[in-house]
GROMACS .gro file of C-alpha atoms in nm:
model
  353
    1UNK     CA    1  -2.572  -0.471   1.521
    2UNK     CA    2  -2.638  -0.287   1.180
    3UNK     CA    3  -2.633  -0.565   0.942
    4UNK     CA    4  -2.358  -0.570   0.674
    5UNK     CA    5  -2.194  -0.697   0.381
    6UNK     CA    6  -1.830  -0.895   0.395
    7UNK     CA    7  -1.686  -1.045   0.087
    8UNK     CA    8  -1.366  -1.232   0.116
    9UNK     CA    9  -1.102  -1.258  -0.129
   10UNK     CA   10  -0.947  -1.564  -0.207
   11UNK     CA   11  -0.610  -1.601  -0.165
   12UNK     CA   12  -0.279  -1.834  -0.045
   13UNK     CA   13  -0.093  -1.639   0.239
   14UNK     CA   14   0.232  -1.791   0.379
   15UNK     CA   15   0.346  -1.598   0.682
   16UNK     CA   16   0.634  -1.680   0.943
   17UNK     CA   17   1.021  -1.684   0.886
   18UNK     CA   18   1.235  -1.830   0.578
   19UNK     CA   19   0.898  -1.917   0.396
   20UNK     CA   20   1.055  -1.809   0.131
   21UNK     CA   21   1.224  -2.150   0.114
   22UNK     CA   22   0.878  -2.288  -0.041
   23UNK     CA   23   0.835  -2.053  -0.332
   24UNK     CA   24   0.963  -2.345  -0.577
   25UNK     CA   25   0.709  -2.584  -0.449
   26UNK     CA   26   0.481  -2.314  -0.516
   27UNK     CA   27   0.590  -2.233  -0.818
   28UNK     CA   28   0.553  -2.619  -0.889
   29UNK     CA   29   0.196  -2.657  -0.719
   30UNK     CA   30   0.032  -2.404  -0.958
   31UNK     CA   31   0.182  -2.593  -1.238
   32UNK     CA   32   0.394  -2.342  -1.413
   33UNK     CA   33   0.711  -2.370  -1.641
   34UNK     CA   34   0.815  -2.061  -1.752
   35UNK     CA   35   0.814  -1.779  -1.490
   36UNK     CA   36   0.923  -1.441  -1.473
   37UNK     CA   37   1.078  -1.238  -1.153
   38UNK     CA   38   1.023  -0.941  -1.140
   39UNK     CA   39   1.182  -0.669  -0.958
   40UNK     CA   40   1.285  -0.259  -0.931
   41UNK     CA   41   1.637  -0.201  -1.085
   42UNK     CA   42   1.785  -0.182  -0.670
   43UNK     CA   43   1.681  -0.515  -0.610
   44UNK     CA   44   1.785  -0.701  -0.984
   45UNK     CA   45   2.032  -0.901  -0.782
   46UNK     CA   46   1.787  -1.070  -0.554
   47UNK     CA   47   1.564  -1.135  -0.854
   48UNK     CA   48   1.821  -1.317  -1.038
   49UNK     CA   49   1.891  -1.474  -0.632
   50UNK     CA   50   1.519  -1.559  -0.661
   51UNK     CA   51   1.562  -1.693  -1.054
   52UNK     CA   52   1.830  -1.916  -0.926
   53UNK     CA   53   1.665  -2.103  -0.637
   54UNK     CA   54   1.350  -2.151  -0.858
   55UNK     CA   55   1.585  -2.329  -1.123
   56UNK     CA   56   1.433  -2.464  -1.453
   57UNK     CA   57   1.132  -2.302  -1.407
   58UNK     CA   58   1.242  -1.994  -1.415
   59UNK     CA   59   1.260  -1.817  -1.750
   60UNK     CA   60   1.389  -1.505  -1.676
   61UNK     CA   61   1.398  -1.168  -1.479
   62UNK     CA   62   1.269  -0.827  -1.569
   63UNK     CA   63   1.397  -0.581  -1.323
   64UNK     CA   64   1.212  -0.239  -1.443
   65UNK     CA   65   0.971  -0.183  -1.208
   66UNK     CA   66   0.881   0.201  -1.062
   67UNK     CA   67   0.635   0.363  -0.883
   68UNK     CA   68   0.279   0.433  -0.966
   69UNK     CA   69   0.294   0.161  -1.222
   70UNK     CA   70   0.389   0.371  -1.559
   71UNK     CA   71   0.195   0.206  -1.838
   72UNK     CA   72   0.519   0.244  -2.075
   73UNK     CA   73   0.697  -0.008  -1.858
   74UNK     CA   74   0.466  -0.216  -1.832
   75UNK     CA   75   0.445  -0.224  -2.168
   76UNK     CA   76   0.829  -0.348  -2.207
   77UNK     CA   77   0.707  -0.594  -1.953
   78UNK     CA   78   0.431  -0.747  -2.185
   79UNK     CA   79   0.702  -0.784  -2.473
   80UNK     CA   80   0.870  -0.966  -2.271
   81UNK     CA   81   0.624  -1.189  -2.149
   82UNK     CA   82   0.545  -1.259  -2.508
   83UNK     CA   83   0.890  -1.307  -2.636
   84UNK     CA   84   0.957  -1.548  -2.367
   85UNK     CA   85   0.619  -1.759  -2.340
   86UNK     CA   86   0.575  -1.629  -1.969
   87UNK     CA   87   0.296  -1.877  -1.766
   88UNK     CA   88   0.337  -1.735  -1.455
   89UNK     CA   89   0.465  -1.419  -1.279
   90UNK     CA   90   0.709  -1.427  -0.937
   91UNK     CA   91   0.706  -1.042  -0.747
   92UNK     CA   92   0.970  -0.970  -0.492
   93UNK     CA   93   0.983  -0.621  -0.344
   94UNK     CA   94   0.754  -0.370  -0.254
   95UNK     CA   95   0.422  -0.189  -0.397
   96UNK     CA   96   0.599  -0.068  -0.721
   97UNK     CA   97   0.711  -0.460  -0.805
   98UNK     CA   98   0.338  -0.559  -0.681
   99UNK     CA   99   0.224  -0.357  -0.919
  100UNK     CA  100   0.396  -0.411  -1.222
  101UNK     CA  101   0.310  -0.764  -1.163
  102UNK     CA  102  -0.061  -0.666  -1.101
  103UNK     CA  103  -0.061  -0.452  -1.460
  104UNK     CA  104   0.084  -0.778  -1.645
  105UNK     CA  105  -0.233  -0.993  -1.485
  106UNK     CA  106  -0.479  -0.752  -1.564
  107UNK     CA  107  -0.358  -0.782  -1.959
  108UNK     CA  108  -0.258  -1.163  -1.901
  109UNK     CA  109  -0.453  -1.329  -1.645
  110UNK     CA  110  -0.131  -1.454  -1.554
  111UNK     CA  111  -0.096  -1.639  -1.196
  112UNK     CA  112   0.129  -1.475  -0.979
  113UNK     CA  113   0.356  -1.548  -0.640
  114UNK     CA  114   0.429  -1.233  -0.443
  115UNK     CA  115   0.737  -1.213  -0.176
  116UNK     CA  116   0.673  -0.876  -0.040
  117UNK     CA  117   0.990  -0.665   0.152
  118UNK     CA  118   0.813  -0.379   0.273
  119UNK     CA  119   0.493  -0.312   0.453
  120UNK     CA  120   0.309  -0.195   0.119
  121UNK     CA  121  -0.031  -0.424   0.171
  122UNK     CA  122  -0.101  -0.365  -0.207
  123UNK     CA  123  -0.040  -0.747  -0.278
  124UNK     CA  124  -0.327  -0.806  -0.060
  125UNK     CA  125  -0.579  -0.603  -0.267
  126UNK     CA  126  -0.764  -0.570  -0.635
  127UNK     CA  127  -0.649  -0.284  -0.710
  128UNK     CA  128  -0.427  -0.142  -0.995
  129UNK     CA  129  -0.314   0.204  -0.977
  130UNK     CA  130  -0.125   0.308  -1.362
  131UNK     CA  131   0.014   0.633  -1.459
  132UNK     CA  132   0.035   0.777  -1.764
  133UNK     CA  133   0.100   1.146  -1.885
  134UNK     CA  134   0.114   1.267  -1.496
  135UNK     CA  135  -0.226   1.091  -1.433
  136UNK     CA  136  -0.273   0.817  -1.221
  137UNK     CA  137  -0.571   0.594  -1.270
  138UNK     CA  138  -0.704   0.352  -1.066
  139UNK     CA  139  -0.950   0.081  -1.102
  140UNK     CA  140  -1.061  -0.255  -0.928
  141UNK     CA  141  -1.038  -0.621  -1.057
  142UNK     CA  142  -1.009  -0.976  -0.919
  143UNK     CA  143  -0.808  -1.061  -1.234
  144UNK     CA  144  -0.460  -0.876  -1.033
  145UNK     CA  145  -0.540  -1.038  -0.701
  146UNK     CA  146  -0.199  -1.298  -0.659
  147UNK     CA  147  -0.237  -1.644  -0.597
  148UNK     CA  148   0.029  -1.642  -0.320
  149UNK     CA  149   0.156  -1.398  -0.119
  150UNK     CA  150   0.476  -1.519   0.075
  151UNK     CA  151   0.501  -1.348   0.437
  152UNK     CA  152   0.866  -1.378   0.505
  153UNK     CA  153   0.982  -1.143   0.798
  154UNK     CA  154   1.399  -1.258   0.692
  155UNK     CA  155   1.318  -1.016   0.367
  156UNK     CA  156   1.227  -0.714   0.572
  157UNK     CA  157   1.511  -0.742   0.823
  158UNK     CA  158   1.763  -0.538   0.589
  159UNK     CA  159   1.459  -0.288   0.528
  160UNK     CA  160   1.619   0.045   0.605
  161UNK     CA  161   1.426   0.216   0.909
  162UNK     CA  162   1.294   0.500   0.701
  163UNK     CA  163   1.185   0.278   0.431
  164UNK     CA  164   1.047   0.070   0.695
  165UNK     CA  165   0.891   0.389   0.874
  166UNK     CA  166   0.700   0.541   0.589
  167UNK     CA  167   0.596   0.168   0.421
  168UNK     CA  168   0.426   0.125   0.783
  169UNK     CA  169   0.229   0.488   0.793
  170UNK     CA  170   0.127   0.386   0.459
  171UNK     CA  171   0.003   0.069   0.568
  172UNK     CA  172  -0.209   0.213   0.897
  173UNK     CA  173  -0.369   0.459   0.625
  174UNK     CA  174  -0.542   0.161   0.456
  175UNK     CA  175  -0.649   0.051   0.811
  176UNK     CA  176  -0.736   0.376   0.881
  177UNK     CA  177  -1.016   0.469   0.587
  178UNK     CA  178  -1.154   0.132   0.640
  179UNK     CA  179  -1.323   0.212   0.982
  180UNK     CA  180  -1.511   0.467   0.822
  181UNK     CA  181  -1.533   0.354   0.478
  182UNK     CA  182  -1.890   0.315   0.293
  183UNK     CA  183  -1.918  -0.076   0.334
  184UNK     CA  184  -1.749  -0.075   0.641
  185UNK     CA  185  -1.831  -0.364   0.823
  186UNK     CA  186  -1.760  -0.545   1.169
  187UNK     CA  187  -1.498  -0.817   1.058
  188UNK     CA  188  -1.241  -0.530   0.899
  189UNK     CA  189  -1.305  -0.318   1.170
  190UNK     CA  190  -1.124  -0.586   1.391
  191UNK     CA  191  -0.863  -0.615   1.149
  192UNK     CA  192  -0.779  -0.276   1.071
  193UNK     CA  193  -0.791  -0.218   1.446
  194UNK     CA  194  -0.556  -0.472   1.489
  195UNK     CA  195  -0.314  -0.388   1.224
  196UNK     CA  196  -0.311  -0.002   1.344
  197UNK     CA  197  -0.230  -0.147   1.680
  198UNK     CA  198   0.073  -0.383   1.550
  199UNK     CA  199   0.233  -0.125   1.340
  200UNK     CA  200   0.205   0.111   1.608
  201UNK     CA  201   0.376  -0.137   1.861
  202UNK     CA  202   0.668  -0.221   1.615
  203UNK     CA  203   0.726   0.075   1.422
  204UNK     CA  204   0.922   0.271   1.667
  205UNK     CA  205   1.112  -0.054   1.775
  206UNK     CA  206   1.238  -0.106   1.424
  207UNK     CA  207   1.349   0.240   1.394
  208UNK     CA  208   1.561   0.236   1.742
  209UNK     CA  209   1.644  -0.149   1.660
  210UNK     CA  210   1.631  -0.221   1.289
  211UNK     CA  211   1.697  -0.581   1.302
  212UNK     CA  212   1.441  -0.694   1.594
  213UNK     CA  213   1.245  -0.975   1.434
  214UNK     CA  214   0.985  -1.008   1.711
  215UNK     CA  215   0.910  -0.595   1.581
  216UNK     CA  216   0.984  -0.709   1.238
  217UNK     CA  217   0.724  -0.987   1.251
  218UNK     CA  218   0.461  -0.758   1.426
  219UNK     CA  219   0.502  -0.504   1.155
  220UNK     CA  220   0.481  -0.757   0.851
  221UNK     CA  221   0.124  -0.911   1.065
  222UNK     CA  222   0.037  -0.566   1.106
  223UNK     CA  223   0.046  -0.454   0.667
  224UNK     CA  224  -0.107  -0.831   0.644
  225UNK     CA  225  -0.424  -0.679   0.794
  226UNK     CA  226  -0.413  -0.322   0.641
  227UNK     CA  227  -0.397  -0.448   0.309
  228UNK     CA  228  -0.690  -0.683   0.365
  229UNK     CA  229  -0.890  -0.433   0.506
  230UNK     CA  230  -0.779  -0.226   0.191
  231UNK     CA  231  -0.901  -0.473  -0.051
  232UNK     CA  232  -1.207  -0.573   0.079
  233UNK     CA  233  -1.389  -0.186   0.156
  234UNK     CA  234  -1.402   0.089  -0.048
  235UNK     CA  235  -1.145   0.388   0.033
  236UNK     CA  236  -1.213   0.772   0.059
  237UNK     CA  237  -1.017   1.109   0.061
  238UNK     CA  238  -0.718   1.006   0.176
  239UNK     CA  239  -0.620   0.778  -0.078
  240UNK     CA  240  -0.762   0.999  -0.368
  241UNK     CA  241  -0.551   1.264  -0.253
  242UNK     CA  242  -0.239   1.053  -0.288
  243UNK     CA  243  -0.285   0.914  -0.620
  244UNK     CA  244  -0.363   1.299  -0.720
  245UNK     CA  245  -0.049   1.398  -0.590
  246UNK     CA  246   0.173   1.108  -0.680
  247UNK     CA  247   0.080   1.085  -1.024
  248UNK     CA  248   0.057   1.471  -1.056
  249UNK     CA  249   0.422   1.539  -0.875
  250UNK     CA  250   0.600   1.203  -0.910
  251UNK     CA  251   0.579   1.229  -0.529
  252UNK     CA  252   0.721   0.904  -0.392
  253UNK     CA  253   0.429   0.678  -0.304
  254UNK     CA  254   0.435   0.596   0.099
  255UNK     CA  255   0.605   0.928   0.187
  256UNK     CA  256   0.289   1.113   0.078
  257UNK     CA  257   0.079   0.874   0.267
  258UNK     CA  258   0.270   0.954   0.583
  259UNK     CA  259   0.244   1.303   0.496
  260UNK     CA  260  -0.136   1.338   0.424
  261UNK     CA  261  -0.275   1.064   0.670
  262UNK     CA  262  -0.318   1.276   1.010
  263UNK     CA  263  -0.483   1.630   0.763
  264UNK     CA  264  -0.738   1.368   0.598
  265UNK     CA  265  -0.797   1.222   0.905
  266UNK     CA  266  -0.863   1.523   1.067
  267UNK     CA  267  -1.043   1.634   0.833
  268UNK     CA  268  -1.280   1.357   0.843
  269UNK     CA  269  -1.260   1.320   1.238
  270UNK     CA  270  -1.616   1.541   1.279
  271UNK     CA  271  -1.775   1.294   1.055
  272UNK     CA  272  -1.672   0.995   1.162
  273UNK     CA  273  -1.661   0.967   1.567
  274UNK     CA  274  -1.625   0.624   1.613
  275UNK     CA  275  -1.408   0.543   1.370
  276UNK     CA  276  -1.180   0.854   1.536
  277UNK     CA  277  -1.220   0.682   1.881
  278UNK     CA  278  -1.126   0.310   1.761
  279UNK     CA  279  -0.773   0.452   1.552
  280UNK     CA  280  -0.734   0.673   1.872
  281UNK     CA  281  -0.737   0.348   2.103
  282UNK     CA  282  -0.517   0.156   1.875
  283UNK     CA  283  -0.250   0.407   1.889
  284UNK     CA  284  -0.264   0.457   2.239
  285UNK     CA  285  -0.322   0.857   2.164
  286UNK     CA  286  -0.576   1.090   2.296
  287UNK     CA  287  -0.722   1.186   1.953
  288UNK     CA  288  -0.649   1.001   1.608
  289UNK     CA  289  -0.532   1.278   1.359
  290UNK     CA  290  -0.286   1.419   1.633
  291UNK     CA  291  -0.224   1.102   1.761
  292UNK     CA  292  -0.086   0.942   1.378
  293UNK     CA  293   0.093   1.277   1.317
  294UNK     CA  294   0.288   1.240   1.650
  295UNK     CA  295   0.372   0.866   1.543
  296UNK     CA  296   0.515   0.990   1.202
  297UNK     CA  297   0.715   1.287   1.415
  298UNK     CA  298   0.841   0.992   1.635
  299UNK     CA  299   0.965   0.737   1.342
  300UNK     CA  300   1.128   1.052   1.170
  301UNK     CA  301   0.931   1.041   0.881
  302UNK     CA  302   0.870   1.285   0.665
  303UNK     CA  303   0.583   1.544   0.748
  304UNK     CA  304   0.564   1.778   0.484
  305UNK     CA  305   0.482   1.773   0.085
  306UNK     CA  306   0.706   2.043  -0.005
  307UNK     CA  307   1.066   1.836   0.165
  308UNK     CA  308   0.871   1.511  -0.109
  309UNK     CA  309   0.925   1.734  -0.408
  310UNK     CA  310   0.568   1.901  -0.405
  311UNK     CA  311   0.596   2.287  -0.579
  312UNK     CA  312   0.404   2.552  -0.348
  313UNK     CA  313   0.217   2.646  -0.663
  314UNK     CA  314   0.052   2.217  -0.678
  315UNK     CA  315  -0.158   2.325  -0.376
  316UNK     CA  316  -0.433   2.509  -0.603
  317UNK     CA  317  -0.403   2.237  -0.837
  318UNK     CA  318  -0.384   1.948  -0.623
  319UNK     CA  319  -0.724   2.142  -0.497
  320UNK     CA  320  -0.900   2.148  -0.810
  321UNK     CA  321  -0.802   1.800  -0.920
  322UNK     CA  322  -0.944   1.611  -0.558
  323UNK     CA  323  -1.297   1.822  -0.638
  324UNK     CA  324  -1.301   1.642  -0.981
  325UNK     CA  325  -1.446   1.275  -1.048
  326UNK     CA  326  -1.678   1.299  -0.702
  327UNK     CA  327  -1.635   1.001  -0.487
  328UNK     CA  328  -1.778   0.826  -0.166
  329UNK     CA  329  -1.653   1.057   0.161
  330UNK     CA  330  -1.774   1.040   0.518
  331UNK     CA  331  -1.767   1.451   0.513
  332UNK     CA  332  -1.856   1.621   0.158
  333UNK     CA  333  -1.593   1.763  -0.007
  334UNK     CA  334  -1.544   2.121   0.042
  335UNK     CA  335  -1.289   2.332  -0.150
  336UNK     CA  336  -1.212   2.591   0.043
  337UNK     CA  337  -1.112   2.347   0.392
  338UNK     CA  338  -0.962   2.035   0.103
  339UNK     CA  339  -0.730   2.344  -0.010
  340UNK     CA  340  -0.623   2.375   0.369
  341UNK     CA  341  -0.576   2.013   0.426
  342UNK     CA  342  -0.353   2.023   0.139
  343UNK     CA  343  -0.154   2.378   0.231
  344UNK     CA  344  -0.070   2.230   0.617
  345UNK     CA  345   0.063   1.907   0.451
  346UNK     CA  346   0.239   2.111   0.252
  347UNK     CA  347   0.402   2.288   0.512
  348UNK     CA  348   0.396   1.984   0.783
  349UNK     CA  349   0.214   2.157   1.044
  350UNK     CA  350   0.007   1.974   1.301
  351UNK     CA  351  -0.331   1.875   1.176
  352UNK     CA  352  -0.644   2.065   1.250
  353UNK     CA  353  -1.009   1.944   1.201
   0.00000   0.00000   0.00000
């Protein structure tokens, strides 16, 4: 066995059904008195739901949150914090709520309780993706890692099947770059395997039968495992595509993971054999790029960047910008074939190493 390098992060997960009953004891066990729920504008009424069963601890809700984490709302968010003597943060929702409450701890040190509702995985992880004048920037620190995460497959039951379809392609991606990520290493492997394989099992259930909670429950295991395998190795090409598009295009977030995921895999495939062979098995396909494009196809998800908002003339761009800032990849970059990837996700044609 090559020898390796595993660093766990510590964390509080709660997983099973109607754990969300326990958030006030948590709330209680990490000694707060003034917290703040936090939400996106859609889902202000279960925040102030939320508010209520927390009671006197509770000091408020700030329902603002957005995708890619815009650095002017979470500025409003700080003001608040300060008006209101904030000691502790409470996220229910998906990535964009995860992160907004990740941008406040970064600035705060805050302690904060996550309920996530879709398959996101980014309250598993270190990482902080903001945006600010159409650039996204990410970076890595244990200060935004929650202190509880709260698994609880009743909030994911009303999650609309394609919400629930792209959230889930979004979460195999993390899975995905981890088998051949830099410091891969034997105990994500198993995970990521295993969370490619669950999501792969439940998503098409949940689309043909949105409120099966034995697929519901599979799915929410699944993004468990993605998004550890997503904070604990380094990522690659896939995911530095996405933030360049997202924060270039305001392309929603897991859309344009479900959209790149089989052209950077396939692009990467030659490079990285085994890892191809072990995402193949998972999803019970012949080859892995084809193999996660079909699954996409299935669920009805979106498969091309230009039906996301993406203008014909971002290709170039999009081009130029990946080539910038070099970073770890298991095949060097190469304009002329990145500029390809980029044109048949574009266009949602089948992927081609």
């Amino acid at each position: 066995m090559q020898p390796f390098i595993y660093s766990a992060h510590p964390a509080r997960v709660i997983f099973g059904s109607g754990t969300l009953a326990r958030l006030p004891a948590e709330v209680e066990r990490l000694g707060l008195e003034r917290v703040l729920v936090l939400s996106t504008p859609q889902q202000e009424a279960e925040a102030g739901a939320l508010a209520g069963r927390i009671g006197t601890r509770a000091a408020g809700v700030f329902a603002g949150a957005t995708m890619h984490t815009p650095v002017g709302v979470t500025e409003a968010a700080m003001r608040h914090v300060a008006a209101e003597r904030i000691d502790g943060l409470v996220a229910v929702g998906g990535g964009s709520t995860t992160g907004l409450a990740k941008a406040i701890a970064l600035r705060t040190d805050l302690p904060q309780i996550v309920a996530p509702t879709t398959y996101a995985g980014s309250e598993m992880t270190p990482i902080l993706g903001e945006t600010q004048g159409g650039v996204k920037t990410t970076q890595k620190s244990p200060r935004v890692l929650p202190e509880v995460v709260i698994y609880d497959v009743d909030l994911t039951l009303s999650l609309p099947p394609h919400l629930s379809a792209v959230s889930g392609m979004n979460a195999i991606a993390h899975a995905v770059e981890a088998l051949y990520a830099q410091d891969r290493n034997p105990i994500i492997a198993m995970m990521a395997a295993e969370g490619i394989r669950a999501l792969a099992r439940a998503l098409p259930r949940i689309v043909e039968t949105p409120h099966d909670a034995e697929a519901r429950s599979d799915a929410l295991y699944g993004a468990w495992l993605c998004g550890t395998c997503l904070g604990a190795v380094g990522m690659a090409l896939h995911h530095k595509l996405c933030h360049t598009l997202g924060g270039a295009f305001d392309l929603p977030h897991a859309e344009t993971h479900t959209a790149v995921l089989p052209h950077a895999t396939a692009y990467n495939a030659p490079a990285a054999p085994e890892a191809m062979g072990a995402i193949a098995e998972a999803l019970g396909a012949a080859e892995a790029a084809p193999g996660l494009y079909d699954l996409a196809a299935r669920l009805g998800a979106p498969l091309a960047l230009r039906d996301l908002g993406m203008p014909e003339s971002g290709i170039e761009a999009a081009a130029d910008s990946a080539m910038k800032n070099p970073y770890w990849n298991p095949r060097p970059l190469d304009r002329t074939a990145l500029r390809d990837l980029i044109a048949r996700a574009y266009a949602g044609e089948p992927p081609r190493a």
